[in-house]
Coordinates of C-alpha atoms and ligand atoms in Angstrom, one line a residue:
Chain A
X440 CA -3.9 -31.2 31.3
X441 CA -3.6 -27.9 29.3
X442 CA -7.2 -26.7 29.6
X443 CA -9.9 -27.9 31.9
X444 CA -13.4 -26.4 31.9
X445 CA -16.1 -27.4 34.3
X446 CA -19.7 -26.2 33.8
X447 CA -18.5 -23.1 32.2
X448 CA -21.1 -20.3 31.6
X449 CA -20.8 -17.0 29.8
X450 CA -23.5 -14.4 29.5
X451 CA -23.4 -11.0 27.9
X452 CA -26.1 -9.0 29.5
X453 CA -29.2 -10.9 28.3
X454 CA -27.4 -13.1 25.7
X455 CA -26.2 -16.5 26.8
X456 CA -23.1 -17.2 24.8
X457 CA -21.8 -20.4 26.5
X458 CA -23.7 -22.7 28.7
X459 CA -22.7 -25.7 30.9
X460 CA -19.5 -26.4 28.9
X461 CA -17.2 -29.2 30.2
X462 CA -14.1 -30.1 28.2
X463 CA -10.5 -30.9 28.6
X464 CA -7.6 -30.3 26.3
X465 CA -4.6 -32.7 26.7
X466 CA -1.0 -31.7 26.2
X467 CA 0.2 -32.1 22.6
X468 CA -3.2 -32.6 21.0
X469 CA -5.1 -30.5 18.5
X470 CA -8.5 -29.8 19.8
X471 CA -11.2 -28.4 17.5
X472 CA -14.3 -26.4 18.2
X473 CA -16.9 -26.4 15.4
X474 CA -20.4 -25.1 15.3
X475 CA -22.8 -22.8 13.4
X476 CA -22.3 -19.0 13.6
X477 CA -23.0 -17.7 17.0
X478 CA -22.6 -21.2 18.7
X479 CA -20.1 -19.7 21.2
X480 CA -16.8 -20.8 19.8
X481 CA -15.1 -17.4 19.9
X482 CA -16.4 -16.7 23.4
X483 CA -15.1 -20.0 24.6
X484 CA -11.7 -19.3 23.2
X485 CA -11.7 -15.8 24.6
X486 CA -12.3 -17.1 28.0
X487 CA -9.3 -19.4 27.6
X488 CA -7.1 -16.4 26.6
X489 CA -8.5 -14.2 29.3
X490 CA -10.3 -11.6 27.2
X491 CA -13.7 -12.7 28.3
X492 CA -14.5 -13.5 31.9
X493 CA -16.5 -16.6 32.7
X494 CA -19.9 -15.7 34.3
X495 CA -19.6 -18.9 36.3
X496 CA -18.0 -22.3 36.3
X497 CA -14.3 -23.2 36.5
X498 CA -11.7 -22.7 33.8
X499 CA -8.1 -23.6 34.3
X500 CA -5.3 -23.2 31.7
X501 CA -2.0 -24.8 32.5
X502 CA -3.6 -25.6 35.8
X503 CA -4.0 -21.8 36.5
X504 CA -7.3 -20.1 37.3
X505 CA -8.3 -17.7 34.5
X506 CA -9.8 -15.4 37.0
X507 CA -6.6 -14.9 39.0
X508 CA -3.6 -15.7 36.9
X509 CA -4.2 -14.0 33.6
X510 CA -0.7 -12.7 33.3
X511 CA 1.0 -16.1 33.8
X512 CA -1.5 -17.8 31.5
X513 CA -1.1 -15.2 28.7
X514 CA 2.7 -15.4 28.9
X515 CA 2.5 -19.0 27.6
X516 CA -0.2 -18.5 25.0
X517 CA -0.2 -17.7 21.3
X518 CA -3.4 -16.2 20.0
X519 CA -4.7 -15.9 16.4
X520 CA -8.0 -14.0 16.8
X521 CA -11.0 -14.3 14.4
X522 CA -10.4 -10.8 13.1
X523 CA -6.8 -9.8 12.2
X524 CA -5.6 -7.1 14.6
X525 CA -2.2 -6.3 13.2
X526 CA -0.8 -2.9 14.0
X527 CA -1.3 -1.0 10.8
X528 CA 1.1 1.8 12.0
X529 CA 4.1 -0.6 12.0
X530 CA 5.8 -2.6 9.2
X531 CA 5.7 -6.4 9.0
X532 CA 8.8 -7.1 11.0
X533 CA 8.1 -4.3 13.4
X534 CA 4.8 -5.8 14.2
X535 CA 6.5 -8.9 15.4
X536 CA 9.2 -7.0 17.3
X537 CA 6.8 -4.7 19.1
X538 CA 4.7 -7.7 20.0
X539 CA 7.7 -9.6 21.3
X540 CA 8.4 -6.6 23.5
X541 CA 5.0 -6.9 25.1
X542 CA 6.2 -10.3 26.3
X543 CA 9.3 -8.7 27.7
X544 CA 11.7 -10.0 25.0
X545 CA 15.0 -8.1 24.4
X546 CA 15.6 -6.4 21.1
X547 CA 18.3 -8.6 19.7
X548 CA 16.4 -11.8 20.6
X549 CA 13.2 -10.5 19.1
X550 CA 14.9 -9.5 15.9
X551 CA 16.3 -13.1 15.4
X552 CA 12.9 -14.6 16.3
X553 CA 11.2 -12.3 13.9
X554 CA 13.4 -13.3 11.0
X555 CA 13.0 -17.0 11.9
X556 CA 9.2 -16.7 12.1
X557 CA 8.8 -14.8 8.8
X558 CA 10.8 -17.5 7.1
X559 CA 8.7 -20.2 8.8
X560 CA 5.5 -18.6 7.5
X561 CA 7.1 -17.8 4.1
X562 CA 7.0 -14.1 4.5
X563 CA 10.8 -13.6 4.5
X564 CA 10.8 -11.2 1.6
X565 CA 8.0 -9.1 3.2
X566 CA 9.9 -8.0 6.3
X567 CA 9.7 -4.3 5.5
X568 CA 6.2 -4.1 3.9
X569 CA 3.6 -1.9 5.5
X570 CA 0.6 -3.9 6.7
X571 CA -1.9 -2.4 4.2
X572 CA 0.3 -3.6 1.3
X573 CA -0.1 -7.3 2.4
X574 CA -2.7 -9.6 0.9
X575 CA -5.3 -11.3 3.0
X576 CA -3.3 -14.5 3.1
X577 CA -0.1 -12.7 4.0
X578 CA -1.8 -10.9 6.9
X579 CA -3.2 -14.1 8.2
X580 CA 0.2 -15.8 8.0
X581 CA 1.7 -12.8 9.8
X582 CA -0.9 -13.0 12.6
X583 CA 0.1 -16.7 13.0
X584 CA 3.8 -15.7 13.0
X585 CA 3.1 -13.1 15.6
X586 CA 1.3 -15.7 17.8
X587 CA 4.5 -17.6 17.9
X588 CA 6.9 -14.9 19.1
X589 CA 6.8 -16.0 22.7
X590 CA 7.3 -19.7 21.8
X591 CA 3.9 -20.6 23.3
X592 CA 2.9 -23.9 24.8
X593 CA -0.6 -23.5 23.6
X594 CA -1.7 -21.9 20.4
X595 CA -5.3 -20.7 20.0
X596 CA -6.5 -20.2 16.5
X597 CA -9.9 -18.8 15.8
X598 CA -10.8 -19.6 12.2
X599 CA -7.2 -19.4 11.0
X600 CA -8.0 -20.2 7.3
X601 CA -11.3 -18.5 6.7
X602 CA -11.3 -16.6 3.4
X603 CA -7.9 -17.9 2.2
X604 CA -7.0 -19.6 -1.1
X605 CA -6.2 -23.4 -1.1
X606 CA -2.5 -22.8 -1.4
X607 CA -2.3 -20.7 1.7
X608 CA -4.7 -23.0 3.5
X609 CA -2.4 -26.0 2.8
X610 CA 0.6 -24.0 3.9
X611 CA -1.1 -23.1 7.2
X612 CA -2.1 -26.8 7.7
X613 CA 1.4 -27.9 7.1
X614 CA 2.8 -25.4 9.6
X615 CA 0.2 -26.2 12.2
X616 CA 1.0 -29.9 11.9
X617 CA 4.7 -29.0 12.2
X618 CA 4.0 -27.1 15.4
X619 CA 2.0 -30.0 16.8
X620 CA 4.9 -32.4 16.1
X621 CA 7.1 -30.1 18.2
X622 CA 4.7 -30.6 21.1
X623 CA 2.7 -27.4 20.9
X624 CA -1.0 -27.9 21.9
X625 CA -3.5 -26.4 19.5
X626 CA -7.1 -25.3 20.0
X627 CA -8.7 -24.4 16.7
X628 CA -12.1 -23.3 15.4
X629 CA -13.1 -23.7 11.8
X630 CA -16.1 -23.8 9.6
X631 CA -14.3 -26.2 7.2
X632 CA -15.0 -29.7 8.4
X633 CA -12.3 -31.0 6.1
X634 CA -9.9 -28.9 8.1
X635 CA -11.1 -30.1 11.4
X636 CA -11.0 -33.7 10.2
X637 CA -7.4 -33.3 8.9
X638 CA -5.9 -31.4 11.9
X639 CA -7.9 -32.3 15.0
X640 CA -7.4 -35.2 17.3
X641 CA -10.6 -34.4 18.9
X642 CA -13.5 -32.2 18.0
X643 CA -16.3 -30.6 20.0
X644 CA -19.4 -29.8 18.1
X645 CA -21.2 -26.8 19.6
X646 CA -24.6 -25.5 18.9
X647 CA -26.6 -22.7 20.5
X648 CA -24.0 -22.2 23.2
X649 CA -23.8 -25.9 24.3
X650 CA -21.7 -28.8 23.4
X651 CA -23.6 -31.4 21.3
X652 CA -20.9 -34.1 21.2
X653 CA -17.2 -34.5 21.4
X654 CA -14.7 -37.1 20.1
X655 CA -12.3 -38.0 17.4
X656 CA -13.5 -37.3 13.9
X657 CA -13.5 -41.0 13.1
X658 CA -15.6 -41.8 16.2
X659 CA -18.0 -39.0 15.5
X660 CA -18.5 -40.2 11.9
X661 CA -18.9 -43.8 12.9
X662 CA -21.3 -43.0 15.7
X663 CA -23.6 -40.5 14.0
X664 CA -23.7 -41.3 10.3
X665 CA -23.6 -44.3 7.9
X666 CA -20.3 -44.8 6.1
X667 CA -21.6 -43.8 2.7
X668 CA -23.6 -40.9 1.4
X669 CA -25.4 -40.5 -1.9
X670 CA -26.2 -36.9 -2.9
X671 CA -28.8 -36.3 -5.5
X672 CA -30.1 -33.1 -7.0
X673 CA -33.9 -33.3 -7.6
X674 CA -36.8 -30.9 -7.8
X675 CA -39.6 -31.2 -5.4
X676 CA -41.9 -33.6 -7.3
X677 CA -39.0 -35.9 -8.3
X678 CA -37.8 -35.9 -4.8
X679 CA -41.2 -36.9 -3.5
X680 CA -41.3 -39.6 -6.1
X681 CA -37.9 -41.0 -5.0
X682 CA -38.7 -40.8 -1.3
X683 CA -42.0 -42.7 -1.9
X684 CA -40.2 -45.5 -3.8
X685 CA -37.3 -45.9 -1.5
X686 CA -38.9 -45.5 1.8
X687 CA -36.5 -48.0 3.3
X688 CA -33.3 -45.9 2.9
X689 CA -32.3 -43.4 5.5
X690 CA -32.4 -39.9 4.0
X691 CA -32.5 -36.2 4.5
X692 CA -33.4 -33.3 2.3
X693 CA -32.0 -29.8 2.1
X694 CA -33.3 -27.5 -0.6
X695 CA -32.8 -29.2 -3.9
X696 CA -30.5 -31.9 -2.4
X697 CA -31.4 -35.3 -1.3
X698 CA -29.0 -37.2 0.9
X699 CA -29.2 -41.0 1.3
X700 CA -27.2 -42.9 3.9
X701 CA -26.0 -46.5 3.6
X702 CA -23.6 -49.0 5.0
X703 CA -22.2 -49.9 1.6
X704 CA -22.4 -48.4 -1.9
X705 CA -24.4 -51.4 -3.1
X706 CA -27.4 -50.3 -1.1
X707 CA -27.9 -47.5 -3.6
X708 CA -27.8 -49.8 -6.7
X709 CA -31.6 -50.1 -7.1
X710 CA -32.1 -46.4 -6.7
X711 CA -29.4 -45.5 -9.2
X712 CA -30.6 -47.9 -11.8
X713 CA -34.2 -46.5 -11.5
X714 CA -32.9 -43.0 -12.1
X715 CA -29.9 -43.4 -14.4
X716 CA -29.7 -39.8 -15.7
X717 CA -29.8 -38.0 -12.4
X718 CA -26.9 -35.8 -11.1
X719 CA -25.3 -37.8 -8.3
X720 CA -22.4 -38.0 -6.0
X721 CA -21.5 -41.2 -4.1
X722 CA -18.9 -40.6 -1.4
X723 CA -17.7 -41.8 2.0
X724 CA -19.4 -39.8 4.8
X725 CA -17.5 -37.0 6.5
X726 CA -17.5 -34.8 9.5
X727 CA -19.6 -32.4 7.6
X728 CA -22.4 -34.9 7.5
X729 CA -22.1 -35.4 11.2
X730 CA -22.1 -31.6 11.7
X731 CA -25.2 -31.1 9.6
X732 CA -27.0 -34.0 11.2
X733 CA -26.3 -32.8 14.7
X734 CA -26.8 -29.1 14.2
X735 CA -29.6 -29.2 11.5
X736 CA -29.6 -27.6 8.1
X737 CA -31.4 -24.4 8.8
X738 CA -29.5 -21.1 9.0
X739 CA -28.9 -19.6 12.5
X740 CA -30.3 -16.2 13.4
Chain B
X1383 CA -7.4 -9.4 41.4
X1384 CA -7.5 -5.7 41.6
X1385 CA -7.9 -3.8 38.3
X1386 CA -6.9 -0.3 39.4
X1387 CA -3.7 1.6 39.5
X1388 CA -2.4 -0.7 42.1
X1389 CA -2.3 -3.6 39.6
X1390 CA -0.2 -1.7 37.1
X1391 CA 3.3 -3.0 36.5
X1392 CA 6.2 -1.2 34.7
X1393 CA 5.2 -3.4 31.6
X1394 CA 2.9 -0.6 30.6
X1395 CA 5.9 1.3 29.4
X1396 CA 6.1 -1.2 26.5
X1397 CA 2.8 0.1 25.2
X1398 CA 4.0 3.7 25.7
X1399 CA 7.1 2.8 23.6
X1400 CA 4.8 1.4 20.8
X1401 CA 3.1 4.8 20.6
X1402 CA 6.3 6.7 20.8
X1403 CA 7.7 4.6 18.0
X1404 CA 4.8 5.3 15.7
X1405 CA 4.8 9.0 16.6
X1406 CA 8.5 9.3 15.7
X1407 CA 8.0 7.8 12.3
X1408 CA 5.3 10.4 11.6
X1409 CA 6.7 13.3 13.6
X1410 CA 6.4 15.8 10.8
X1411 CA 2.7 15.3 10.7
X1412 CA 2.4 15.4 14.5
X1413 CA 4.5 18.3 15.6
X1414 CA 3.7 21.2 13.3
X1415 CA -0.1 21.1 13.2
X1416 CA -0.1 20.8 17.0
X1417 CA 1.8 24.1 17.3
X1418 CA -0.7 26.0 15.1
X1419 CA -3.3 26.8 17.7
X1420 CA -0.9 27.9 20.5
X1421 CA 1.1 30.1 18.1
X1422 CA -2.1 31.6 16.8
X1423 CA -3.2 32.3 20.4
X1424 CA 0.0 34.1 21.1
X1425 CA -0.5 36.4 18.2
X1426 CA -4.2 36.9 18.5
X1427 CA -4.6 37.3 22.2
X1428 CA -1.1 38.0 23.5
X1429 CA 0.0 40.5 20.8
X1430 CA -3.2 41.4 19.1
X1431 CA -5.9 41.9 21.7
X1432 CA -3.2 42.4 24.3
X1433 CA -2.1 45.6 22.6
X1434 CA -5.4 47.2 23.6
X1435 CA -5.1 46.0 27.2
X1436 CA -2.8 48.0 29.4
X1437 CA -2.5 45.5 32.3
X1438 CA -4.3 42.5 33.7
X1439 CA -3.8 41.9 37.4
X1440 CA -0.9 44.3 37.4
X1441 CA 1.2 42.7 34.6
X1442 CA 1.3 43.2 30.7
X1443 CA -1.5 41.1 29.1
X1444 CA 1.0 38.8 27.3
X1445 CA 2.6 37.9 30.6
X1446 CA -0.8 37.2 32.1
X1447 CA -2.1 35.0 29.2
X1448 CA 1.1 33.1 28.4
X1449 CA 0.6 30.4 31.2
X1450 CA -3.0 30.0 30.0
X1451 CA -1.9 29.4 26.4
X1452 CA 0.7 27.0 27.6
X1453 CA -1.8 25.0 29.7
X1454 CA -4.3 24.9 26.8
X1455 CA -1.6 23.6 24.5
X1456 CA -0.9 20.8 26.9
X1457 CA -4.4 19.7 27.7
X1458 CA -5.6 19.9 24.1
X1459 CA -2.8 17.7 22.8
X1460 CA -3.5 15.2 25.6
X1461 CA -7.2 15.4 25.0
X1462 CA -6.9 14.7 21.2
X1463 CA -4.5 11.8 21.8
X1464 CA -6.7 10.1 24.4
X1465 CA -10.0 10.6 22.6
X1466 CA -9.7 10.3 18.9
X1467 CA -6.3 8.7 19.0
X1468 CA -7.0 6.1 21.6
X1469 CA -10.5 5.4 20.2
X1470 CA -9.0 4.8 16.8
X1471 CA -6.4 2.4 18.2
X1472 CA -9.1 0.7 20.3
X1473 CA -12.0 0.4 17.9
X1474 CA -10.8 0.9 14.3
X1475 CA -7.5 -0.9 14.5
X1476 CA -8.2 -3.3 17.4
X1477 CA -4.7 -2.6 18.5
X1478 CA -5.6 -3.0 22.2
X1479 CA -7.1 -6.4 21.7
X1480 CA -3.8 -7.6 20.3
X1481 CA -1.9 -6.1 23.2
X1482 CA -4.0 -7.6 26.0
X1483 CA -3.6 -11.0 24.4
X1484 CA -0.1 -10.8 25.8
X1485 CA 0.9 -10.5 29.5
X1486 CA 0.0 -6.8 29.3
X1487 CA -3.2 -6.1 31.2
X1488 CA -6.1 -3.9 30.0
X1489 CA -5.4 -1.5 32.9
X1490 CA -1.8 -1.2 31.7
X1491 CA -3.0 -0.3 28.3
X1492 CA -5.2 2.5 29.8
X1493 CA -2.3 3.7 31.9
X1494 CA 0.1 3.7 28.9
X1495 CA -2.4 5.7 26.8
X1496 CA -2.7 8.3 29.6
X1497 CA 1.0 8.6 30.1
X1498 CA 1.4 8.8 26.3
X1499 CA -1.2 11.5 26.1
X1500 CA 0.5 13.4 28.9
X1501 CA 3.9 13.0 27.1
X1502 CA 2.5 14.5 23.9
X1503 CA 1.0 17.4 25.9
X1504 CA 4.4 17.9 27.5
X1505 CA 6.2 17.9 24.1
X1506 CA 3.8 20.3 22.5
X1507 CA 3.7 22.7 25.4
X1508 CA 7.4 22.6 25.8
X1509 CA 7.9 23.7 22.2
X1510 CA 5.5 26.6 22.9
X1511 CA 7.4 27.4 26.0
X1512 CA 10.6 27.6 24.1
X1513 CA 9.0 29.9 21.7
X1514 CA 7.7 32.1 24.5
X1515 CA 11.1 32.3 26.1
X1516 CA 12.6 33.2 22.7
X1517 CA 10.3 36.2 22.4
X1518 CA 11.1 37.2 25.9
X1519 CA 7.9 36.4 27.7
X1520 CA 9.4 34.6 30.7
X1521 CA 12.4 35.7 32.6
X1522 CA 12.1 34.1 36.1
X1523 CA 14.0 30.9 36.9
X1524 CA 10.7 29.4 38.1
X1525 CA 9.9 29.0 34.4
X1526 CA 12.0 25.8 34.7
X1527 CA 9.2 24.3 36.8
X1528 CA 6.5 24.9 34.2
X1529 CA 7.0 21.6 32.2
X1530 CA 6.3 19.7 35.4
X1531 CA 2.9 21.4 35.8
X1532 CA 2.0 21.2 32.1
X1533 CA 2.8 17.5 32.2
X1534 CA 0.5 17.1 35.2
X1535 CA -2.3 19.1 33.5
X1536 CA -1.9 17.0 30.4
X1537 CA -2.0 13.9 32.5
X1538 CA -5.2 15.0 34.1
X1539 CA -7.0 15.7 30.8
X1540 CA -5.6 12.5 29.3
X1541 CA -7.2 10.6 32.1
X1542 CA -10.6 12.3 31.5
X1543 CA -10.2 11.5 27.8
X1544 CA -9.6 7.8 28.5
X1545 CA -12.7 7.7 30.8
X1546 CA -14.8 9.1 28.0
X1547 CA -13.2 6.9 25.3
X1548 CA -13.6 3.7 27.3
X1549 CA -17.3 4.4 27.9
X1550 CA -18.7 5.6 24.6
X1551 CA -20.4 3.3 22.1
X1552 CA -19.5 5.4 19.0
X1553 CA -17.0 8.1 18.1
X1554 CA -19.7 10.7 17.6
X1555 CA -20.1 11.1 21.3
X1556 CA -16.8 13.0 21.3
X1557 CA -18.7 15.9 19.8
X1558 CA -20.6 16.3 23.1
X1559 CA -17.5 16.0 25.1
X1560 CA -15.7 18.6 23.1
X1561 CA -18.6 21.0 22.9
X1562 CA -19.8 20.5 26.4
X1563 CA -16.6 20.3 28.3
X1564 CA -13.3 20.7 26.6
X1565 CA -14.1 23.9 24.7
X1566 CA -15.7 25.7 27.7
X1567 CA -12.9 24.6 30.0
X1568 CA -10.4 26.3 27.6
X1569 CA -12.0 29.6 28.2
X1570 CA -13.6 29.3 31.7
X1571 CA -10.6 28.3 33.7
X1572 CA -8.7 31.6 34.1
X1573 CA -6.8 31.1 31.0
X1574 CA -7.5 34.4 29.2
X1575 CA -8.8 36.5 32.2
X1576 CA -9.3 35.9 35.9
X1577 CA -12.0 33.5 37.1
X1578 CA -13.1 36.3 39.5
X1579 CA -14.9 38.0 36.7
X1580 CA -17.6 35.4 36.7
X1581 CA -20.7 35.2 38.8
X1582 CA -20.2 33.0 41.9
X1583 CA -21.9 29.9 40.5
X1584 CA -19.7 29.9 37.4
X1585 CA -16.6 30.5 39.6
X1586 CA -17.4 27.3 41.6
X1587 CA -17.7 25.3 38.4
X1588 CA -14.5 26.8 37.1
X1589 CA -12.6 25.9 40.2
X1590 CA -14.0 22.3 40.1
X1591 CA -12.4 21.8 36.7
X1592 CA -8.7 21.1 37.7
X1593 CA -7.5 23.2 34.8
X1594 CA -8.2 26.4 36.8
X1595 CA -5.8 25.2 39.5
X1596 CA -3.2 24.2 37.0
X1597 CA -3.3 27.6 35.3
X1598 CA -3.2 29.5 38.6
X1599 CA -0.2 27.5 39.8
X1600 CA 1.6 28.1 36.5
X1601 CA 0.8 31.8 36.6
X1602 CA 2.0 32.1 40.2
X1603 CA 5.3 30.5 39.0
X1604 CA 5.8 32.8 36.0
X1605 CA 4.8 36.0 37.9
X1606 CA 6.9 35.0 40.9
X1607 CA 3.8 35.0 43.2
X1608 CA 4.3 31.6 44.8
X1609 CA 2.7 31.4 48.3
X1610 CA 1.2 29.0 50.8
X1611 CA -2.2 29.8 49.4
X1612 CA -1.4 27.6 46.5
X1613 CA -1.5 24.5 48.6
X1614 CA -5.2 23.6 48.2
X1615 CA -4.9 24.1 44.5
X1616 CA -1.8 21.9 44.3
X1617 CA -3.7 19.3 46.4
X1618 CA -6.7 19.4 44.0
X1619 CA -4.5 19.2 41.0
X1620 CA -2.7 16.1 42.3
X1621 CA -5.7 14.5 44.0
X1622 CA -8.1 14.9 41.0
X1623 CA -5.4 13.5 38.7
X1624 CA -5.0 10.5 40.9
X1625 CA -8.7 9.8 41.2
X1626 CA -9.4 10.4 37.5
X1627 CA -6.5 8.0 36.6
X1628 CA -7.9 5.3 38.9
X1629 CA -11.3 5.7 37.3
X1630 CA -9.8 5.7 33.8
X1631 CA -7.7 2.6 34.3
X1632 CA -10.7 0.6 35.8
X1633 CA -12.9 1.9 33.1
X1634 CA -10.6 0.7 30.3
X1635 CA -10.3 -2.6 32.0
X1636 CA -14.1 -3.0 32.0
X1637 CA -14.3 -2.0 28.3
X1638 CA -11.6 -4.4 27.1
X1639 CA -12.2 -7.5 29.3
X1640 CA -15.9 -8.3 29.0
Ligands
ATP3126 N1 -19.2 -8.8 23.3 C1 -20.4 -9.3 23.2 N2 -21.6 -8.7 23.6 C2 -22.8 -9.3 23.4 N3 -23.0 -10.5 22.9 C3 -21.9 -11.1 22.4 C4 -20.6 -10.6 22.5 N4 -19.7 -11.5 22.0 C5 -20.5 -12.5 21.6 N5 -21.8 -12.3 21.8 C6 -22.9 -13.3 21.5 O1 -22.6 -14.5 22.0 C7 -23.0 -15.5 21.1 C8 -21.8 -16.4 20.7 O2 -20.9 -15.6 19.9 P1 -19.5 -16.2 19.4 O3 -18.8 -15.0 18.8 O4 -18.8 -16.9 20.6 O5 -19.9 -17.2 18.4 P2 -19.0 -18.1 17.3 O6 -19.4 -19.5 17.6 O7 -17.6 -17.7 17.4 O8 -19.7 -17.6 15.9 P3 -19.0 -17.4 14.5 O9 -18.8 -18.8 13.9 O10 -19.9 -16.6 13.8 O11 -17.7 -16.7 14.7 C9 -23.6 -14.8 19.9 O12 -25.0 -14.8 20.2 C10 -23.1 -13.4 20.0 O13 -24.0 -12.5 19.5
MG3127 MG1 -16.3 -16.8 16.2

């Protein structure tokens, strides 16, 4: 067991950030945390990497208590925080070397590691660049490279791909799957359900500081939503008209969008032939549908 | 697990090295501006105003004021480094957050910042000291002990700086700290004239601020007036530094690990 949390609570003065959380992360798996803004994902991760202290409950990482063995835990962790915190006073390669020194690595060893990691994240030609000269995607890749300097057993990634272009995102996915193949355990948060579905063996959906459900993406989809979704765009009067006519179909509305759920595409045949000209999308259901169903469609304050 | 000085391991030196590395790449920008104020003080007070003063406490005014200028150079450098410098690294650059995600503890970051601030104070004041020796201010062998005391004085103010830095919600609070404490301390603590000129109440305040003790110890060294009566001052200088460092380290821990 890499991480084990039992009735974990975290309160910041009067704000409850995490409540009654129980979860376990197994060696070698990729474990995802998803949930609306403010759900408590970052706080949960920061407790794992010992930057936030649990208010109550039990949290063990590598079997070690986070309240007592921070140093031993952190020595075996790699951390990619939500906000980049590269050292802007140091060049790209120096960032890695200085970081390696924090782990007690010798100079020669860290230089070799730095070269290897820059290659791995395809930053090999940027070794001498100052940080402000790097693009957003390069900075993010550098933060990931930095998290690997100590060859961690557990890599914690807080929204590793937010704000990045598809190319960089695919590169990062590739690398993370690579790392997983080499036996590194991953904990990841993301707002892209496609990413969670692609990378994670198991996902915990959080909302308002609590866990709503947990399981493999396939199981969550099967359990919570029908296999097919039909999305329609319709103004209010048309939507009301459709809803009145097809009362029998399970559906949800969100703004101008109507979502119908069904066990097979043929269930929508009647509806589609009644409104042949409407903008539509028929697709298999995804983790995103589960997410929206479990956490609702309204914006969090 | 304790979070005070007792929990500090030598790993803090790795953070000190990080600061030194950055400093050395920017040394031109760091060294010369820092010397401007002390050099100006030597000219304005020591040579300028000093030429109107025959003697102070039985010695030429430049000899009297030199240890004060030296102490100010040390504490000001340490203060700037551990207020604006540390705050910038902590809040604007999030450098500390990155560091404490490694085996380095938050207390060690605090300690490294203090020792680094003291180091900068030592470097600046030592350059001023060389300048003073060059223009013939000091001639006693006890001058060799001065860097030790300037380092301690800088250490003391670095610790106070970290206490302030780790407790304020926004950078603007430094204005209060500078106007309310640092600036008055520069002039109240027997730097430019003896504390005995003040009313009793002010004298008490002046002696509470450890700078007064540091300056007096330094002056006793340069004027060859070392005696047993310095013992309480030395005790206060060391004791307050220790206590302030303990508070600073704990305070930084509380700030960084929520
Ligand atoms: N240092 C802090 N002080 C006070 N409240 C905090 C602090 N950190 C987080 N919170 C609060 O705790 C709650 C959970 O925040 P957290 O950052 O863990 O959410 P998140 O799931 O990571 O959100 P996002 O998707 O926006 O990153 C929020 O209500 C937030 O305002
Ligand atoms: Mg977050």
